[in-house]
Amino acid sequence: MGQTSLQTGGNPPTIEELEDLAFELRSKLLHLCGTYEGAVHIGGDLSAADIFTVLYNYGLNVDPTDIANPARDRFVLSKGHAAVCMYIAMAMRGFFSYDGIVETYGQLDSAYGMHPCKVQLPGVECSTGSLGHGLPLAVGMALSARGRGEGHRVFCLLGDGETGEGSVWEAAMAARSNELGNLVAFIDRNRQLMTSFAEERIVFEPYPDKWAAFGWNVVNVDGHDMRQLVEALDALPAADSNRPTVVICDTVKGKGVDFMERNLAWHAGSLGPADLERAMAALEASREKESV
Amino acid sequence: MPVTFTFGEMLSARSVIGSTLAELGDEYDNLWVITPDIGATLVEFRDKFPQRFLDVGLAEQACVGIAAGLAYDGNIPVVSGMLPFLSMRALEQVRTDVCYPNLPVKIIGTHGGLVGNGGSTHYAVEDLALMCALTNMTVTSIGDPLMVGEIIRQSMTMQGPIYIRLAVGKSDKVLYEPGQHEVRIGKGIVAREGTDATIFTHGTVVAQALEAAEELAKDGRSVRVVDMFTLKPIDEELIAQCAAETGGRFVVLEDHLAYGGLASRVADVVADRNIHLTAFERLGIPQVYAGFGGDEELRNKHGYGLEATIAATRRVIAAQA
């Protein structure tokens, strides 16, 4: 099943370019966290920033100027509280204006809110926010593609915490039963829930085995290593193969800002001017550390 | 296969659903049928369109979520199952995945009311209250087995979601001759004319209301019966008209909790439009988890059987203006 490329012009970005984009995404996230007066789910945004970057700039076959093209890959954000990270990643890809997000986020009548709404923001594939709902939606979209003989893929990003919802496993079983090789789930495995760490109160491990037991093709990557993310995308089985794939991305909640990393207090929050400066400095420092 | 029937005889609503969907599958190549292991009557569709039929097994939440995913991509999914589970276990998926983005998902199922003798786990008695609360949802409850085919047909061109409630659906009385009444979603059916009082009803107990009216006619009482098969949006004009034409004397009879279903919808219209009534009585399920028994036995036990309907109608007719 061949896939028509919707990418416009140029070669795909290099690993270095993707890393730069991820840095820019994190900077913009922190900036928004500093300008918006309410809380932003910054911890889970930062853990997923590399995944969003690689999906919107490398993995997803989408065209921001043709959002209803039936040949496009679908993206379902199951962890809807990372909406702002998706908005900014999409803006950087050309879907929306970044300024529009910053100027209106969370305000009355804005299309950009805490959880994404397709009705208010075309370009977003579906309305999510209640956890555990995304994978069933993605299964429906993958079935639709299969039924029509369309060659695109359906990608779904979940948080590990939300895989406590039974509906995720209902959908996992349906995906395997219907041999949906065109379905790819990414799990942001940041090992934190809102109020506790994974394994502390809820035992997730042996986590990859759970997905394998449901018959999925399981790929484990460092979710902050752009090369591994790219390789996982390059190695995806063909869309017309018969097993769904889950890419379990080992991540750090709050990644890139030392005082937010693995800190339950930064599930969601806002940054005052001094904290914003401190966060940006930390982000810069972490980048320098990574590049050594 | 076209369904054959005789007026007044018994017919399986489920067979009407099965044959209607199999027929519509030809006309609409984007029609999908999805079920959580309640597929016995869907065999005809499954055999004709295996690529658009899905049995997810016992997984109501995923069932409704998958339907929403299909609808996002331009398909028309019909979810068919048992209503106690579709309306409650999958309630959040119905509300958030289907109603919030206003997708054309049809939820059609059986076991609305104290029917089927399965006990309280298997009676959907809160479902209409829950579904009527959901923004964008159209809510129907069907008694006449042939009507369900017509409602499914009409719903094919609807933009948003619809809930279609049946009783057991294995053997239902044909109430109306085709063409006798205009069947239109959002419009009540005057199933029997009358001037002394109106019984508003829906679903499986429409037949009981008609029987009550027939009994009362023997005493010279003229009782109107309105099959208010669409609970939402409700036919406000018909309610106002019945108040004016039947002396403001209303009985509401339903196989649902007495509070939260049609009686509450009618009372809302009466209050909102400042309609003057002489008398109002509601007959439905009280706040109990009903036990086992035949459908009719349970209605009698819980105060909304035939005798109770006749008695209540007599009271509203006798009420001082």
XYZ file of C-alpha atoms in Angstrom:
613
model
C 0.000 0.000 0.000
C 1.839 3.074 -1.187
C 1.497 6.378 0.531
C 1.322 9.706 -1.205
C 3.661 12.176 0.428
C 1.932 15.354 1.502
C 5.178 16.991 2.585
C 5.867 20.181 0.755
C 9.361 20.682 -0.579
C 12.809 19.954 0.824
C 14.417 16.978 2.464
C 13.211 15.626 5.800
C 14.873 17.372 8.740
C 18.107 16.003 10.156
C 18.457 14.761 13.732
C 20.158 18.040 14.657
C 17.385 20.079 13.093
C 14.794 18.053 14.979
C 16.695 18.614 18.218
C 16.706 22.346 17.542
C 12.977 22.247 16.880
C 12.407 20.394 20.155
C 14.413 23.030 21.984
C 12.376 25.764 20.352
C 9.155 23.947 21.296
C 10.250 23.741 24.931
C 11.247 27.424 24.939
C 7.874 28.423 23.574
C 6.123 26.206 26.118
C 7.966 27.886 28.975
C 7.202 31.281 27.515
C 3.493 30.483 27.442
C 3.738 29.113 30.959
C 5.128 32.501 31.922
C 2.603 34.666 30.125
C -0.618 32.750 30.782
C -1.951 33.516 34.222
C -3.446 30.058 34.859
C -1.793 26.688 35.215
C -0.261 24.899 32.229
C 0.358 21.130 32.257
C 4.007 21.842 31.782
C 5.379 18.583 33.223
C 3.638 16.314 30.713
C 4.189 18.842 27.911
C 7.939 18.766 28.439
C 8.052 14.968 28.652
C 6.259 14.717 25.306
C 7.997 17.604 23.504
C 10.450 15.406 21.610
C 7.679 13.023 20.576
C 5.518 15.881 19.274
C 8.505 17.309 17.432
C 9.400 14.090 15.672
C 5.778 13.330 14.827
C 4.863 16.719 13.374
C 8.162 17.250 11.588
C 9.125 13.750 10.557
C 6.629 10.984 11.234
C 3.227 12.326 10.295
C 2.365 12.623 6.642
C 0.358 15.828 6.908
C -0.012 19.065 5.003
C -0.899 22.112 7.111
C -2.411 23.785 4.046
C -4.734 20.864 3.323
C -6.040 19.662 6.663
C -8.922 17.588 5.277
C -6.879 15.619 2.741
C -8.150 12.034 3.094
C -4.641 10.669 2.500
C -3.212 12.430 5.562
C -2.040 10.507 8.590
C -4.364 10.984 11.551
C -3.082 12.040 14.949
C -5.142 11.443 18.081
C -3.951 13.145 21.257
C -5.198 10.830 23.964
C -3.315 12.665 26.709
C -5.376 15.746 26.012
C -3.806 17.784 28.800
C -0.725 18.107 26.573
C -2.854 20.135 24.153
C -0.718 23.248 24.376
C 2.360 21.265 23.375
C 0.431 19.995 20.360
C -0.826 23.488 19.447
C 2.699 24.884 19.477
C 4.174 21.897 17.613
C 1.440 22.326 15.006
C 2.070 26.072 14.823
C 5.755 25.417 14.242
C 4.752 23.065 11.426
C 2.600 25.783 9.887
C -0.918 24.828 11.003
C -1.570 27.906 13.124
C 0.130 31.102 14.137
C 2.139 30.797 17.331
C 1.282 34.383 18.239
C -2.396 33.499 18.045
C -1.850 30.804 20.641
C 0.107 33.011 23.016
C -2.278 35.936 22.676
C -5.491 34.021 23.256
C -4.672 30.802 25.119
C -7.338 30.018 27.701
C -9.226 33.265 27.058
C -12.943 33.519 26.401
C -13.784 32.274 22.885
C -10.217 31.199 22.131
C -9.809 28.076 20.004
C -6.812 27.196 22.193
C -7.770 25.772 25.556
C -6.542 23.344 28.157
C -7.874 20.333 26.223
C -8.232 20.216 22.428
C -11.581 20.646 20.706
C -11.935 19.793 17.035
C -15.071 21.868 16.672
C -13.292 24.997 17.832
C -9.932 24.235 16.241
C -10.004 22.556 12.824
C -6.710 20.829 12.143
C -6.961 19.045 15.446
C -8.326 15.591 14.585
C -10.584 15.054 17.583
C -11.809 16.420 20.871
C -10.063 14.800 23.815
C -9.164 15.457 27.409
C -10.889 12.736 29.360
C -8.178 10.115 29.676
C -8.441 6.682 28.118
C -10.620 7.894 25.247
C -8.043 8.373 22.504
C -7.109 4.820 21.606
C -10.699 3.709 20.856
C -11.081 6.777 18.601
C -7.826 5.884 16.850
C -9.001 2.294 16.369
C -12.161 3.636 14.707
C -10.099 5.816 12.375
C -7.755 2.928 11.551
C -10.731 0.676 10.780
C -12.126 3.364 8.531
C -8.860 3.586 6.607
C -8.685 -0.186 6.353
C -12.285 -0.424 5.179
C -11.685 2.066 2.376
C -8.356 0.631 1.373
C -6.569 3.869 2.300
C -2.863 3.586 3.028
C -2.394 6.226 5.712
C -1.587 5.518 9.346
C -3.295 6.562 12.550
C -1.022 7.718 15.354
C -2.140 8.068 18.944
C -0.195 9.605 21.831
C -1.033 8.351 25.302
C 0.408 9.047 28.706
C 1.428 5.996 30.703
C -0.789 7.045 33.594
C -3.930 6.958 31.491
C -3.273 3.361 30.551
C -4.822 2.609 33.922
C -8.165 3.201 32.177
C -9.855 -0.037 31.125
C -11.029 1.490 27.851
C -7.390 1.604 26.669
C -7.125 -2.172 26.972
C -10.516 -2.720 25.364
C -9.192 -0.781 22.396
C -5.838 -2.585 22.507
C -7.710 -5.874 22.190
C -9.881 -4.542 19.355
C -6.802 -3.273 17.476
C -5.145 -6.671 17.623
C -8.349 -8.536 16.822
C -8.839 -6.449 13.708
C -5.175 -6.667 12.700
C -4.687 -2.918 12.515
C -1.099 -2.640 11.373
C -1.924 0.941 10.364
C -2.272 1.948 14.020
C 0.703 3.286 15.964
C 0.491 4.211 19.633
C 3.194 6.306 21.259
C 3.318 6.120 25.035
C 4.849 8.992 26.956
C 6.211 6.776 29.718
C 7.167 9.512 32.158
C 6.428 7.326 35.164
C 4.446 9.966 36.991
C 0.758 10.325 37.628
C -0.683 13.576 38.937
C -0.113 12.835 42.606
C 2.242 9.855 42.711
C 5.055 8.140 40.890
C 4.437 5.026 38.821
C 4.961 1.797 40.768
C 4.427 3.712 44.037
C 0.687 3.107 44.220
C -0.056 1.602 40.819
C 2.142 -1.130 39.413
C 2.635 -0.741 35.662
C 5.570 -3.101 35.199
C 6.219 -5.335 33.411
C 4.879 -2.629 31.133
C 6.125 -3.630 27.637
C 5.056 -7.207 28.409
C 1.486 -6.040 28.958
C 1.335 -4.637 25.414
C 3.108 -7.679 24.006
C 0.580 -9.904 25.750
C -2.170 -8.029 23.934
C -0.483 -8.978 20.670
C 1.077 -5.635 19.819
C 4.427 -5.065 18.171
C 6.369 -3.395 21.009
C 9.232 -0.947 20.449
C 11.115 0.586 23.356
C 12.972 3.876 22.913
C 14.475 6.715 24.914
C 11.769 9.315 24.349
C 14.285 12.141 24.498
C 16.715 10.645 22.004
C 15.775 12.029 18.620
C 17.785 9.427 16.749
C 15.956 6.569 18.459
C 12.594 8.205 17.784
C 13.433 8.642 14.111
C 14.649 5.065 13.859
C 11.462 3.765 15.459
C 9.436 5.654 12.853
C 11.652 4.438 10.023
C 11.246 0.850 11.201
C 7.431 0.883 11.455
C 5.860 -2.156 9.831
C 3.928 -1.438 6.636
C 0.507 0.119 7.152
C -1.085 -2.937 5.580
C 0.644 -5.331 7.978
C -1.421 -7.051 10.625
C -0.115 -5.980 14.038
C -0.521 -2.603 15.686
C 2.682 -1.039 17.005
C 3.278 0.619 20.349
C 6.368 2.780 20.790
C 7.023 3.007 24.500
C 9.003 6.192 25.032
C 10.975 6.311 28.239
C 10.710 9.955 29.300
C 11.174 12.338 32.197
C 8.297 14.494 33.319
C 9.420 18.122 33.207
C 12.336 17.206 30.900
C 14.810 20.010 30.269
C 14.104 22.142 33.339
C 15.992 20.738 36.317
C 13.660 21.999 39.010
C 10.637 20.557 37.232
C 12.106 17.173 36.396
C 10.563 14.267 38.324
C 8.858 16.794 40.590
C 5.204 16.111 41.418
C 4.671 19.833 42.058
C 5.166 20.516 38.322
C 2.381 18.368 36.911
C 0.805 21.713 36.172
C 1.786 25.223 37.120
C 2.640 28.718 35.982
C 5.857 30.657 35.948
C 6.370 34.149 37.379
C 8.956 36.388 35.674
C 11.825 35.269 37.912
C 10.889 31.598 37.583
C 10.591 31.947 33.815
C 14.109 33.326 33.664
C 15.342 30.496 35.876
C 13.516 27.906 33.730
C 14.950 29.287 30.482
C 18.436 29.242 31.959
C 17.921 25.642 33.061
C 16.737 24.700 29.588
C 19.808 26.294 28.026
C 22.058 24.513 30.503
C 20.460 21.158 29.810
C 20.939 21.653 26.096
C 24.619 22.392 26.576
C 24.932 19.333 28.786
C 23.227 17.138 26.179
C 25.450 18.384 23.371
C 28.663 17.621 25.279
C -35.691 -9.415 2.911
C -38.735 -7.210 3.275
C -40.637 -7.677 6.507
C -44.206 -8.824 6.192
C -46.729 -8.079 8.922
C -50.340 -7.736 9.806
C -51.741 -4.802 11.738
C -52.412 -5.727 15.360
C -50.195 -8.773 15.221
C -46.845 -9.326 16.846
C -43.601 -8.574 15.084
C -39.975 -8.565 16.176
C -38.555 -5.037 16.220
C -35.109 -6.589 16.113
C -35.861 -8.274 12.799
C -36.996 -4.891 11.468
C -33.701 -3.357 12.607
C -31.749 -6.182 10.997
C -33.484 -5.972 7.647
C -33.494 -2.151 7.619
C -29.755 -1.956 8.225
C -29.034 -4.624 5.621
C -31.074 -2.601 3.148
C -29.485 0.743 4.054
C -26.036 -0.782 3.736
C -26.553 -0.838 -0.028
C -27.631 2.769 -0.160
C -24.944 4.094 2.220
C -21.488 2.672 1.609
C -20.301 4.490 4.753
C -22.786 2.776 7.075
C -21.079 0.669 9.745
C -22.708 -1.575 12.320
C -20.868 -2.154 15.586
C -21.925 -4.264 18.515
C -20.590 -5.431 21.866
C -21.515 -9.088 21.420
C -25.234 -8.467 20.771
C -25.150 -9.299 17.090
C -27.740 -12.025 16.613
C -30.148 -9.817 14.673
C -27.377 -8.194 12.663
C -26.429 -11.360 10.796
C -27.915 -10.171 7.506
C -25.838 -6.982 7.574
C -22.744 -8.872 8.716
C -23.037 -11.366 5.868
C -23.662 -8.684 3.244
C -21.084 -6.176 4.468
C -18.476 -8.036 6.541
C -15.963 -5.223 6.042
C -18.336 -2.735 7.685
C -19.462 -4.928 10.558
C -17.591 -5.054 13.838
C -18.220 -7.087 16.960
C -15.853 -5.796 19.649
C -16.899 -8.364 22.219
C -17.750 -7.249 25.731
C -16.286 -3.768 25.528
C -18.981 -1.075 25.490
C -16.618 1.820 26.106
C -14.347 0.931 23.211
C -17.429 0.143 21.135
C -18.735 3.700 21.414
C -15.258 5.242 21.143
C -14.533 3.258 17.972
C -17.876 4.386 16.560
C -16.851 7.985 17.209
C -13.513 7.399 15.487
C -15.314 6.004 12.452
C -17.698 8.965 12.435
C -14.804 11.460 12.600
C -13.703 9.952 9.307
C -17.056 10.466 7.600
C -18.746 7.158 8.344
C -22.217 6.614 9.777
C -21.867 4.116 12.624
C -24.805 2.326 14.219
C -24.032 0.926 17.645
C -26.402 -1.880 18.529
C -26.538 -3.449 21.967
C -28.243 -3.579 25.326
C -29.185 -0.173 26.640
C -28.406 -0.602 30.333
C -24.761 -0.998 29.337
C -24.572 1.398 26.394
C -26.307 4.154 28.374
C -24.364 3.714 31.592
C -21.045 1.921 31.213
C -20.319 3.856 28.025
C -22.069 7.051 29.146
C -18.922 9.144 29.155
C -17.931 7.950 25.699
C -21.435 8.801 24.481
C -21.224 12.238 26.018
C -17.595 13.182 25.337
C -16.664 11.231 22.214
C -20.004 11.411 20.391
C -22.117 14.315 21.651
C -19.350 16.862 22.287
C -18.148 16.839 18.647
C -21.760 16.187 17.514
C -20.998 13.077 15.477
C -23.668 11.112 13.571
C -23.488 7.989 15.732
C -26.721 6.070 16.228
C -27.165 4.157 19.448
C -29.902 1.628 19.191
C -30.742 -0.993 21.721
C -33.061 -3.099 23.758
C -34.098 -3.566 27.367
C -35.507 -0.097 27.970
C -37.793 -0.405 31.006
C -38.725 -3.269 33.316
C -38.677 -5.798 30.510
C -37.033 -9.131 29.834
C -36.972 -10.369 33.438
C -33.227 -9.950 33.768
C -33.377 -8.102 37.070
C -32.107 -4.605 37.805
C -28.713 -5.111 36.182
C -30.507 -5.610 32.881
C -33.250 -2.987 33.028
C -32.456 0.413 31.505
C -34.691 2.622 33.633
C -32.549 5.768 33.993
C -31.410 5.882 30.367
C -33.807 8.514 29.048
C -32.956 10.891 31.886
C -29.267 10.429 31.135
C -29.585 10.757 27.353
C -31.926 13.760 27.494
C -29.308 15.553 29.589
C -26.724 15.342 26.799
C -26.335 18.372 24.553
C -26.729 17.478 20.846
C -28.435 14.129 21.544
C -31.788 13.305 19.954
C -33.684 10.824 22.117
C -36.370 8.423 20.931
C -38.273 5.480 22.411
C -40.159 3.253 20.023
C -43.118 0.951 20.655
C -44.337 0.090 17.176
C -41.905 -2.410 15.614
C -42.290 -1.076 12.094
C -41.642 2.478 13.212
C -38.112 1.630 14.252
C -37.223 0.981 10.627
C -38.624 4.362 9.628
C -36.737 6.129 12.426
C -33.431 4.508 11.437
C -34.090 5.540 7.841
C -34.821 9.157 8.801
C -31.794 9.295 11.077
C -29.443 8.510 8.193
C -29.395 12.136 7.099
C -29.130 13.609 10.604
C -25.995 15.570 11.460
C -25.713 14.600 15.109
C -26.263 11.577 17.329
C -29.503 9.762 18.080
C -30.555 7.329 20.791
C -33.183 4.771 19.830
C -34.762 2.844 22.700
C -36.676 -0.401 22.420
C -38.100 -2.832 24.935
C -37.077 -6.462 24.439
C -37.859 -6.194 20.756
C -38.514 -9.850 20.170
C -42.285 -9.680 19.867
C -44.013 -6.313 19.672
C -47.522 -5.353 18.732
C -47.898 -3.555 15.415
C -49.693 -0.399 16.593
C -50.077 1.570 13.414
C -50.802 0.718 9.846
C -48.110 2.123 7.591
C -49.220 5.506 6.297
C -51.832 5.892 9.040
C -49.710 8.481 10.843
C -46.923 10.733 9.763
C -43.790 9.523 11.510
C -41.275 12.309 11.905
C -38.510 12.633 14.494
C -39.483 15.497 16.802
C -43.226 15.177 16.210
C -45.566 13.273 18.540
C -48.154 10.901 17.111
C -51.782 11.205 18.124
C -52.362 7.465 18.312
C -55.983 7.902 19.381
C -58.162 11.001 19.342
C -59.996 12.153 22.461
C -61.222 15.247 24.280
C -61.544 14.432 28.002
C -57.868 13.845 28.808
C -54.520 13.062 27.182
C -52.245 10.164 28.029
C -48.687 10.947 26.911
C -46.620 7.833 26.561
C -43.788 6.151 24.631
C -42.280 2.791 23.885
C -43.644 -0.506 25.028
C -46.513 0.963 27.083
C -48.158 2.818 24.190
C -50.161 -0.377 23.685
C -51.220 -0.289 27.336
C -52.330 3.347 27.041
C -54.415 2.484 23.982
C -55.993 -0.388 25.889
C -56.801 1.916 28.808
C -58.415 4.418 26.429
C -60.456 1.620 24.895
C -61.675 0.524 28.333
C -62.582 4.085 29.294
C -64.470 4.525 26.026
C -66.884 1.871 27.272
C -67.879 4.368 30.007
C -68.227 7.119 27.444
C -64.848 8.702 28.241
C -62.957 10.142 25.309
C -59.238 9.757 25.989
C -56.510 10.948 23.661
C -53.289 8.928 23.467
C -50.115 10.630 22.303
C -47.152 8.473 21.374
C -44.402 10.946 22.256
C -41.706 8.763 20.761
C -39.259 11.664 20.509
C -38.414 12.820 24.024
C -35.834 15.275 22.792
C -36.457 17.605 21.071
C -39.951 17.330 22.457
C -43.045 18.363 20.507
C -43.959 21.431 22.575
C -46.718 22.529 20.254
C -48.519 19.231 20.602
C -48.350 19.460 24.399
C -49.847 22.964 24.294
C -52.490 21.801 21.843
C -53.466 18.820 24.000
C -53.774 21.057 27.069
C -56.167 23.281 25.146
C -58.161 20.472 23.561
C -58.393 17.965 26.444
C -59.262 20.267 29.336
C -55.720 20.520 30.670
C -55.976 16.952 31.963
C -52.724 15.004 31.528
C -51.509 11.547 32.412
C -47.945 10.573 31.543
C -47.276 6.844 31.375
C -43.834 5.401 30.774
C -41.640 2.393 31.406
C -38.848 4.494 32.916
C -38.277 6.172 36.251
C -41.304 8.358 36.932
C -38.963 11.314 37.472
C -36.437 12.203 34.778
C -38.178 10.784 31.734
C -41.119 11.901 29.612
C -43.180 13.087 32.598
C -40.402 15.472 33.536
C -40.002 16.639 29.938
C -43.742 17.372 29.711
C -43.729 19.104 33.111
C -40.824 21.277 31.960
C -42.775 22.424 28.916
C -45.863 23.086 31.034
C -43.840 25.202 33.473
C -41.735 26.997 30.866
C -44.689 27.923 28.682
C -46.989 28.677 31.589
C -49.561 26.201 30.308
C -52.576 25.932 32.591
C -53.407 22.358 33.602
C -56.397 21.064 35.536
C -54.732 17.826 36.581
C -51.424 16.038 36.023
C -50.455 12.516 37.029
C -47.314 10.577 36.261
C -47.122 6.797 36.068
C -43.714 5.179 35.934
C -41.132 3.321 37.948
C -40.764 4.515 41.541
C -37.389 4.753 43.303
C -36.913 1.024 43.639
C -34.631 -1.581 42.119
C -37.354 -3.789 40.736
C -37.030 -7.529 41.114
C -37.930 -10.327 38.800
C -41.191 -11.078 37.067
C -42.958 -10.750 33.762
C -43.147 -7.303 32.154
C -46.825 -6.871 32.895
C -46.500 -8.256 36.411
C -43.757 -5.769 37.177
C -45.782 -2.851 35.818
C -48.732 -3.902 37.966
C -46.595 -4.387 41.050
C -44.903 -1.020 40.688
C -48.046 0.990 40.087
C -48.066 1.719 36.355
C -49.975 -1.240 34.921
C -53.214 -1.161 32.996
C -55.495 -0.836 36.054
C -53.393 1.979 37.476
C -53.490 3.750 34.117
C -57.266 3.541 33.935
C -57.614 4.713 37.543
C -55.257 7.652 37.080
C -57.038 8.719 33.903
C -60.379 8.612 35.702
C -58.955 10.808 38.447
C -57.668 13.484 36.093
C -60.965 13.490 34.225
C -62.856 13.868 37.535
C -60.584 16.627 38.840
C -62.248 19.978 39.589
C -61.430 22.587 36.989
